[in-house]
N, CA and C of each residue as an Amber inpcrd file, in Angstrom:
protein
   396
   3.7290000  -6.9220000 -68.4330000   3.0190000  -7.9040000 -67.5850000
   3.1440000  -7.4910000 -66.1320000   2.1170000  -7.5170000 -65.4080000
   2.0940000  -7.1490000 -64.0170000   2.7840000  -8.2310000 -63.1510000
   3.8790000  -7.8480000 -62.4560000   4.6100000  -8.8960000 -61.6850000
   3.7990000  -9.4990000 -60.5500000   2.9230000  -8.7550000 -59.9140000
   2.0870000  -9.2520000 -58.8000000   1.1220000 -10.3350000 -59.3440000
   0.4810000 -10.0500000 -60.4690000  -0.4650000 -10.9550000 -61.0750000
   0.2480000 -12.2160000 -61.5230000   1.4360000 -12.0740000 -62.1240000
   2.2420000 -13.2520000 -62.5070000   2.5960000 -14.0760000 -61.3320000
   3.0230000 -13.4840000 -60.2500000   3.3750000 -14.2030000 -59.0530000
   2.1710000 -14.9410000 -58.4880000   1.0380000 -14.2980000 -58.5350000
  -0.2620000 -14.8670000 -58.0740000  -0.5320000 -16.1830000 -58.8310000
  -0.4350000 -16.1320000 -60.1710000  -0.7140000 -17.2740000 -60.9670000
   0.3430000 -18.3660000 -60.8230000   1.6180000 -17.9630000 -60.6770000
   2.6930000 -18.9420000 -60.4140000   2.4060000 -19.6680000 -59.1110000
   1.9690000 -18.9200000 -58.0600000   1.6730000 -19.5580000 -56.8090000
   0.4290000 -20.4980000 -56.9560000  -0.5750000 -20.1000000 -57.7340000
  -1.7400000 -20.9490000 -57.9470000  -1.3160000 -22.2790000 -58.5300000
  -0.5000000 -22.2210000 -59.5720000  -0.1060000 -23.4510000 -60.3030000
   0.8180000 -24.2780000 -59.3760000   1.5170000 -23.6980000 -58.4360000
   2.3780000 -24.4470000 -57.5280000   1.6100000 -25.0120000 -56.3570000
   0.2790000 -24.6850000 -56.2650000  -0.4980000 -25.0990000 -55.0940000
  -0.1390000 -24.3940000 -53.8130000   0.4460000 -23.1840000 -53.9770000
   0.9640000 -22.4030000 -52.8640000   0.0060000 -21.3130000 -52.4100000
  -0.9460000 -21.6850000 -51.5620000  -1.9800000 -20.7560000 -51.1230000
  -1.3190000 -19.5870000 -50.3970000  -0.3240000 -19.8570000 -49.5810000
   0.3590000 -18.7560000 -48.8420000   1.0040000 -17.7870000 -49.8060000
   1.5540000 -18.3000000 -50.9380000   2.1210000 -17.4160000 -51.9600000
   1.0570000 -16.5380000 -52.5970000  -0.1370000 -17.1150000 -52.8200000
  -1.2400000 -16.3390000 -53.3630000  -1.6630000 -15.2940000 -52.3880000
  -1.8140000 -15.6610000 -51.0930000  -2.2150000 -14.6880000 -50.0830000
  -1.2370000 -13.5270000 -49.9630000   0.0520000 -13.8120000 -50.1720000
   1.0910000 -12.7450000 -50.0760000   0.8670000 -11.6870000 -51.1600000
   0.1570000 -12.0130000 -52.2390000  -0.0670000 -11.0630000 -53.3270000
  -1.2920000 -10.1760000 -53.0610000  -2.0600000 -10.5260000 -52.0170000
  -3.3540000  -9.8590000 -51.7890000  -3.2690000  -8.7730000 -50.7280000
  -4.0650000  -7.7100000 -50.8240000  -4.2200000  -6.7880000 -49.7470000
  -5.0400000  -7.4630000 -48.6520000  -4.9200000  -6.9290000 -47.4530000
  -5.7240000  -7.5010000 -46.3210000  -7.1960000  -7.4140000 -46.5520000
  -7.6620000  -6.3790000 -47.2870000  -9.0920000  -6.1570000 -47.5010000
  -9.5280000  -6.6180000 -48.9240000  -8.7870000  -7.5820000 -49.4800000
  -9.1160000  -8.0240000 -50.8300000 -10.5910000  -8.3820000 -50.9890000
 -11.1700000  -7.9840000 -52.1140000 -12.5370000  -8.3180000 -52.4530000
 -12.4540000  -9.4550000 -53.4880000 -12.9450000 -10.6150000 -53.1530000
 -12.9020000 -11.7920000 -54.0250000 -14.2700000 -12.0420000 -54.6270000
 -14.4370000 -11.7290000 -55.8780000 -15.7140000 -11.9170000 -56.5720000
 -15.6500000 -13.2850000 -57.2710000 -16.3230000 -14.2520000 -56.7360000
 -16.2450000 -15.5930000 -57.3570000 -17.3610000 -15.7780000 -58.3770000
 -17.0650000 -16.6190000 -59.3670000 -18.0880000 -16.9670000 -60.3460000
 -19.2500000 -17.6680000 -59.6300000 -20.4950000 -17.2640000 -59.8640000
 -21.6550000 -17.8720000 -59.2840000 -21.6540000 -17.8510000 -57.7260000
 -21.1380000 -16.7650000 -57.1430000 -21.1090000 -16.7370000 -55.6870000
 -21.1070000 -15.3200000 -55.1470000 -21.0440000 -15.2470000 -53.8070000
 -21.0430000 -13.9800000 -53.1410000 -19.6300000 -13.3690000 -53.1300000
 -19.5490000 -12.0290000 -52.9530000 -18.2640000 -11.4000000 -52.7570000
 -17.7550000 -11.7440000 -51.3610000 -16.5120000 -12.1680000 -51.2980000
 -15.8560000 -12.4670000 -50.0200000 -14.7930000 -11.4030000 -49.8320000
 -14.7920000 -10.7830000 -48.6460000 -13.8170000  -9.7090000 -48.3260000
 -12.8250000 -10.1850000 -47.2680000 -11.5540000 -10.0240000 -47.5850000
 -10.4590000 -10.3090000 -46.6480000  -9.7070000 -11.5800000 -46.9760000
  -8.4570000 -11.6320000 -46.5250000  -7.6060000 -12.7950000 -46.8050000
  -8.0750000 -14.0700000 -46.1530000  -8.7170000 -13.9800000 -44.9790000
  -9.1890000 -15.1670000 -44.2770000 -10.2940000 -15.8690000 -45.1360000
 -11.1960000 -15.1210000 -45.6790000 -12.2250000 -15.7060000 -46.5000000
 -11.6530000 -16.2440000 -47.8330000 -10.6650000 -15.5740000 -48.3580000
  -9.9740000 -16.0520000 -49.5580000  -9.2820000 -17.3860000 -49.2770000
  -8.6020000 -17.4530000 -48.1510000  -7.9150000 -18.7130000 -47.7680000
  -8.9080000 -19.8740000 -47.5390000 -10.0780000 -19.5670000 -46.9320000
 -11.1000000 -20.5820000 -46.7750000 -11.6370000 -21.0770000 -48.1570000
 -11.8250000 -20.1650000 -49.0770000 -12.2520000 -20.5140000 -50.4060000
 -11.2080000 -21.4140000 -51.0610000  -9.9640000 -21.0760000 -50.9160000
  -8.9080000 -21.8980000 -51.5210000  -8.8760000 -23.3030000 -50.8760000
  -9.0780000 -23.4130000 -49.6000000  -9.1000000 -24.7150000 -48.9360000
 -10.2180000 -25.5740000 -49.4940000 -11.3770000 -24.9760000 -49.6450000
 -12.5370000 -25.6720000 -50.2350000 -12.2500000 -26.1030000 -51.6810000
 -11.7550000 -25.2430000 -52.4710000 -11.4260000 -25.5400000 -53.8630000
 -10.4040000 -26.6720000 -53.9490000  -9.3350000 -26.5660000 -53.1180000
  -8.3290000 -27.6290000 -53.1570000  -8.7960000 -28.9850000 -52.7240000
  -9.8670000 -28.9780000 -51.9210000 -10.4530000 -30.2660000 -51.4490000
 -11.2860000 -30.8720000 -52.5950000 -11.9950000 -30.0430000 -53.3290000
 -12.8870000 -30.5330000 -54.3840000 -12.2730000 -30.6130000 -55.7690000
 -11.2250000 -29.8450000 -56.0330000 -10.7080000 -29.7540000 -57.4010000
  -9.1560000 -29.7290000 -57.3770000  -8.5720000 -30.2850000 -58.3940000
  -7.1450000 -30.1020000 -58.6400000  -7.0390000 -29.4050000 -59.9910000
  -6.5260000 -28.1950000 -59.9940000  -6.4800000 -27.3970000 -61.2180000
  -5.0740000 -26.8620000 -61.5220000  -4.8500000 -26.7500000 -62.8320000
  -3.6190000 -26.1200000 -63.3310000  -3.9950000 -25.2210000 -64.4530000
  -3.4410000 -24.0160000 -64.4770000  -3.7750000 -23.0600000 -65.4930000
  -2.6630000 -23.0320000 -66.5740000  -3.1120000 -23.0420000 -67.8400000
  -2.1690000 -22.9720000 -68.9870000  -2.5930000 -21.8430000 -69.8920000
  -1.7520000 -21.5840000 -70.8290000  -2.0410000 -20.5300000 -71.8760000
  -2.4160000 -19.2220000 -71.2410000  -1.7330000 -18.8580000 -70.1660000
  -2.0570000 -17.6010000 -69.4190000  -1.5220000 -16.4230000 -70.2280000
  -2.4180000 -15.4770000 -70.4810000  -2.0070000 -14.2040000 -71.0740000
  -2.4920000 -13.1150000 -70.0880000  -1.5280000 -12.3260000 -69.6660000
  -1.8520000 -11.2450000 -68.6650000  -1.8040000  -9.8890000 -69.3840000
  -2.8350000  -9.1480000 -69.1810000  -2.9710000  -7.7600000 -69.7290000
  -2.9080000  -6.7930000 -68.5490000  -2.2920000  -5.6590000 -68.8020000
  -2.1110000  -4.6550000 -67.7550000  -2.6470000  -3.3190000 -68.2490000
  -3.4540000  -2.6520000 -67.4620000  -3.9170000  -1.3100000 -67.8000000
  -2.8550000  -0.2850000 -67.4290000  -2.9460000   0.9180000 -67.9720000
  -2.0100000   1.9710000 -67.7290000  -1.7590000   2.1970000 -66.2470000
  -0.5500000   2.3220000 -65.8840000  -0.1260000   2.6140000 -64.4720000
  -0.2520000   1.4030000 -63.5450000  -0.6570000   0.2560000 -64.0580000
  -0.6530000  -0.9730000 -63.2310000  -1.7570000  -1.0610000 -62.2020000
  -2.7550000  -0.1810000 -62.2330000  -3.8160000  -0.2290000 -61.2480000
  -4.8640000  -1.3060000 -61.5510000  -4.8770000  -1.7930000 -62.7850000
  -5.8270000  -2.8550000 -63.1670000  -5.1270000  -3.8380000 -64.0850000
  -5.5690000  -5.0830000 -64.0280000  -5.0030000  -6.0910000 -64.9100000
  -6.0730000  -7.1550000 -65.1820000  -5.8610000  -7.9440000 -66.2080000
  -6.7720000  -9.0410000 -66.5450000  -5.9110000 -10.1960000 -67.0690000
  -6.4650000 -11.3470000 -67.0220000  -5.7810000 -12.5220000 -67.5370000
  -6.7990000 -13.4770000 -68.2060000  -6.3610000 -14.1000000 -69.2490000
  -7.1530000 -15.1200000 -69.9110000  -6.3370000 -16.4090000 -69.8520000
  -7.0030000 -17.5290000 -69.6180000  -6.2770000 -18.7890000 -69.4330000
  -7.1840000 -19.9820000 -69.6560000  -6.5700000 -21.1800000 -69.6440000
  -7.3190000 -22.3970000 -69.6990000  -7.1450000 -23.1070000 -68.3480000
  -8.2610000 -23.5480000 -67.7610000  -8.2770000 -24.2520000 -66.5600000
  -8.2970000 -25.7640000 -66.9370000  -7.2690000 -26.5090000 -66.5230000
  -7.2000000 -27.9520000 -66.7050000  -7.3750000 -28.5680000 -65.3540000
  -8.4680000 -29.3020000 -65.1730000  -8.7810000 -29.7370000 -63.8140000
  -9.2700000 -31.1770000 -63.6910000  -9.2660000 -31.5980000 -62.4490000
  -9.8450000 -32.8810000 -62.0270000 -10.8170000 -32.6110000 -60.8910000
 -12.0270000 -33.1490000 -61.0100000 -13.0410000 -32.9920000 -60.0070000
 -12.8730000 -34.0830000 -58.9920000 -12.4160000 -33.7400000 -57.7850000
 -11.9750000 -34.7460000 -56.7990000 -13.0700000 -35.1690000 -55.8160000
 -13.8260000 -34.1850000 -55.2890000 -14.8310000 -34.4210000 -54.2790000
 -16.0810000 -33.6110000 -54.5940000 -17.2510000 -34.2350000 -54.4410000
 -18.4770000 -33.5780000 -54.8040000 -18.6660000 -32.2350000 -54.0720000
 -18.9060000 -31.2140000 -54.8310000 -19.1250000 -29.8670000 -54.3460000
 -20.6480000 -29.6810000 -54.2100000 -21.0720000 -29.1010000 -53.1360000
 -22.5060000 -28.9530000 -52.8310000 -23.2380000 -28.3090000 -54.0060000
 -24.3090000 -28.9460000 -54.4200000 -25.1730000 -28.4140000 -55.4740000
 -24.6870000 -28.7270000 -56.8800000 -23.5800000 -29.4550000 -57.0160000
 -23.0360000 -29.7980000 -58.3110000 -23.0690000 -31.3000000 -58.5530000
 -22.7780000 -31.7560000 -59.7910000 -22.8080000 -33.1750000 -59.9980000
 -21.8520000 -33.9660000 -59.1180000 -22.0790000 -35.2210000 -59.0180000
 -21.1970000 -36.0700000 -58.1730000 -19.8270000 -36.1940000 -58.7930000
 -18.8380000 -36.1120000 -57.9260000 -17.4280000 -36.1840000 -58.3880000
 -16.9650000 -37.6660000 -58.4160000 -16.2750000 -38.0180000 -59.4610000
 -15.5910000 -39.3440000 -59.4800000 -14.3800000 -39.2620000 -60.3700000
 -13.5860000 -38.1500000 -60.1510000 -12.3290000 -38.0080000 -60.8430000
 -12.4440000 -37.5050000 -62.2550000 -13.5860000 -36.8990000 -62.6540000
 -13.7420000 -36.3950000 -64.0140000 -12.6870000 -35.3020000 -64.2760000
 -12.2420000 -35.2320000 -65.5350000 -11.3770000 -34.1480000 -65.9300000
 -12.1230000 -33.1240000 -66.7780000 -11.6370000 -31.8800000 -66.7870000
 -12.2530000 -30.8280000 -67.6180000 -11.1870000 -29.8520000 -68.0840000
 -11.5450000 -29.1940000 -69.1260000 -10.6930000 -28.1360000 -69.7380000
 -11.5990000 -27.0060000 -70.0780000 -11.3370000 -25.8590000 -69.4860000
 -12.3100000 -24.7580000 -69.5210000 -11.6490000 -23.4070000 -69.6950000
 -12.0210000 -22.6030000 -70.6670000 -11.5070000 -21.2570000 -70.7700000
 -12.0640000 -20.4180000 -69.6480000 -11.2190000 -19.4950000 -69.1170000
 -11.6200000 -18.6280000 -68.0030000 -10.8460000 -17.3360000 -68.0890000
 -11.2980000 -16.3900000 -67.2260000 -10.6510000 -15.0980000 -67.1680000
 -10.7330000 -14.5250000 -65.7530000  -9.7400000 -13.7500000 -65.4150000
  -9.7570000 -13.0560000 -64.1170000  -9.4170000 -11.5860000 -64.3200000
  -9.9920000 -10.7730000 -63.4690000  -9.8220000  -9.3100000 -63.5180000
  -9.3330000  -8.8640000 -62.1550000  -8.4340000  -7.9040000 -62.1150000
  -7.7760000  -7.5020000 -60.9060000  -7.7540000  -5.9930000 -60.7440000
  -7.9060000  -5.4990000 -59.5390000  -7.5680000  -4.1350000 -59.1450000
  -6.3250000  -4.2960000 -58.2940000  -5.3780000  -3.3350000 -58.4260000
  -4.1180000  -3.3680000 -57.6380000  -3.8190000  -2.0340000 -57.0300000
  -3.2500000  -2.0540000 -55.8650000  -2.8340000  -0.8250000 -55.1800000
  -1.5680000  -1.1820000 -54.3500000  -0.5470000  -0.3080000 -54.5320000
   0.7160000  -0.4570000 -53.7580000   1.3000000  -1.8860000 -53.8790000
   1.1970000  -2.4520000 -55.1530000   1.7950000  -3.7600000 -55.3920000
   1.0280000  -4.9460000 -54.8540000  -0.2230000  -4.7110000 -54.4040000
  -1.0430000  -5.8240000 -53.8570000  -2.3650000  -5.8350000 -54.6440000
  -2.9140000  -7.0060000 -54.7780000  -4.2040000  -7.2080000 -55.4170000
  -5.3030000  -6.8640000 -54.4340000  -6.1900000  -5.9270000 -54.8270000
  -7.2800000  -5.5380000 -53.9540000  -8.6400000  -6.1170000 -54.3670000
  -8.6930000  -6.6180000 -55.6360000  -9.8580000  -7.2620000 -56.1260000
  -9.4970000  -8.3550000 -57.0930000 -10.1190000  -9.5380000 -56.9280000
  -9.9640000 -10.6470000 -57.8970000 -11.3680000 -11.0230000 -58.3080000
 -11.6710000 -10.9390000 -59.6340000 -12.9580000 -11.3970000 -60.1570000
 -12.6370000 -12.4590000 -61.1990000 -13.2560000 -13.6620000 -61.0410000
 -12.9720000 -14.7250000 -61.9630000 -14.2480000 -15.2180000 -62.6410000
 -14.2010000 -15.4120000 -63.9320000 -15.3710000 -15.8740000 -64.6950000
 -15.0120000 -17.1260000 -65.5090000 -15.9440000 -18.0260000 -65.6030000
 -15.8990000 -19.1880000 -66.4870000 -17.3270000 -19.6050000 -66.7460000
 -17.5290000 -20.4690000 -67.7490000 -18.8430000 -20.8910000 -68.1190000
 -19.2360000 -22.1390000 -67.3010000 -20.0520000 -21.9520000 -66.2430000
 -20.4610000 -23.0420000 -65.3780000 -21.1970000 -24.1310000 -66.1520000
 -22.0290000 -23.7500000 -67.1420000 -22.7830000 -24.7570000 -67.9230000
 -21.8090000 -25.6340000 -68.7040000 -20.7300000 -25.0500000 -69.2190000
 -19.7440000 -25.8400000 -69.9480000 -19.0580000 -26.7940000 -69.0040000
 -18.6540000 -26.3240000 -67.8080000 -18.0040000 -27.1950000 -66.8100000
 -18.9920000 -28.3430000 -66.4500000 -20.2000000 -28.0210000 -66.1780000
 -21.1940000 -28.9910000 -65.7470000 -21.3780000 -30.0830000 -66.8440000
 -21.4370000 -29.6560000 -68.0830000 -21.5970000 -30.6210000 -69.1950000
 -20.3510000 -31.5390000 -69.2650000 -19.1950000 -30.9480000 -69.0790000
 -17.9630000 -31.7960000 -69.1420000 -17.9240000 -32.8130000 -68.0360000
 -18.2560000 -32.4370000 -66.8120000 -18.1660000 -33.4100000 -65.6880000
 -19.3390000 -34.3770000 -65.6840000 -20.4700000 -33.9510000 -66.1900000
 -21.6440000 -34.8360000 -66.2510000 -21.4140000 -35.9500000 -67.2770000
 -20.6750000 -35.6440000 -68.3380000 -20.3910000 -36.6250000 -69.3960000
 -19.0530000 -37.3670000 -69.1820000 -18.3260000 -36.9690000 -68.1230000
 -16.9840000 -37.5550000 -67.8500000 -17.0060000 -38.7460000 -67.1060000
């Protein structure tokens, strides 16, 4: 198991954005589901602030996979969340909960994450919050 990726997920679950940022390279490329690529820690921090305002999430059942030599890693997990504040272009928030399988992929260099790509099924999420 890659220790940097584990630390990243531990920080996520603790709500520790600074801890997550410490795992990233300065030029990290953040590929978000249904969005543009954001480059750099500042844009990653802004994304986290937005997410923390609109959602409260905890990841469970995390399985981390590591490629040879630790240059790449992947993780599969369950997102357990509460929709706190309406996110632009999405259904209205009123505290709906959701449970969603997701995955992340990482490039690593010198013990830092240089790329984070996260995928989940937006249609599944939308159905859960629309019916919640």
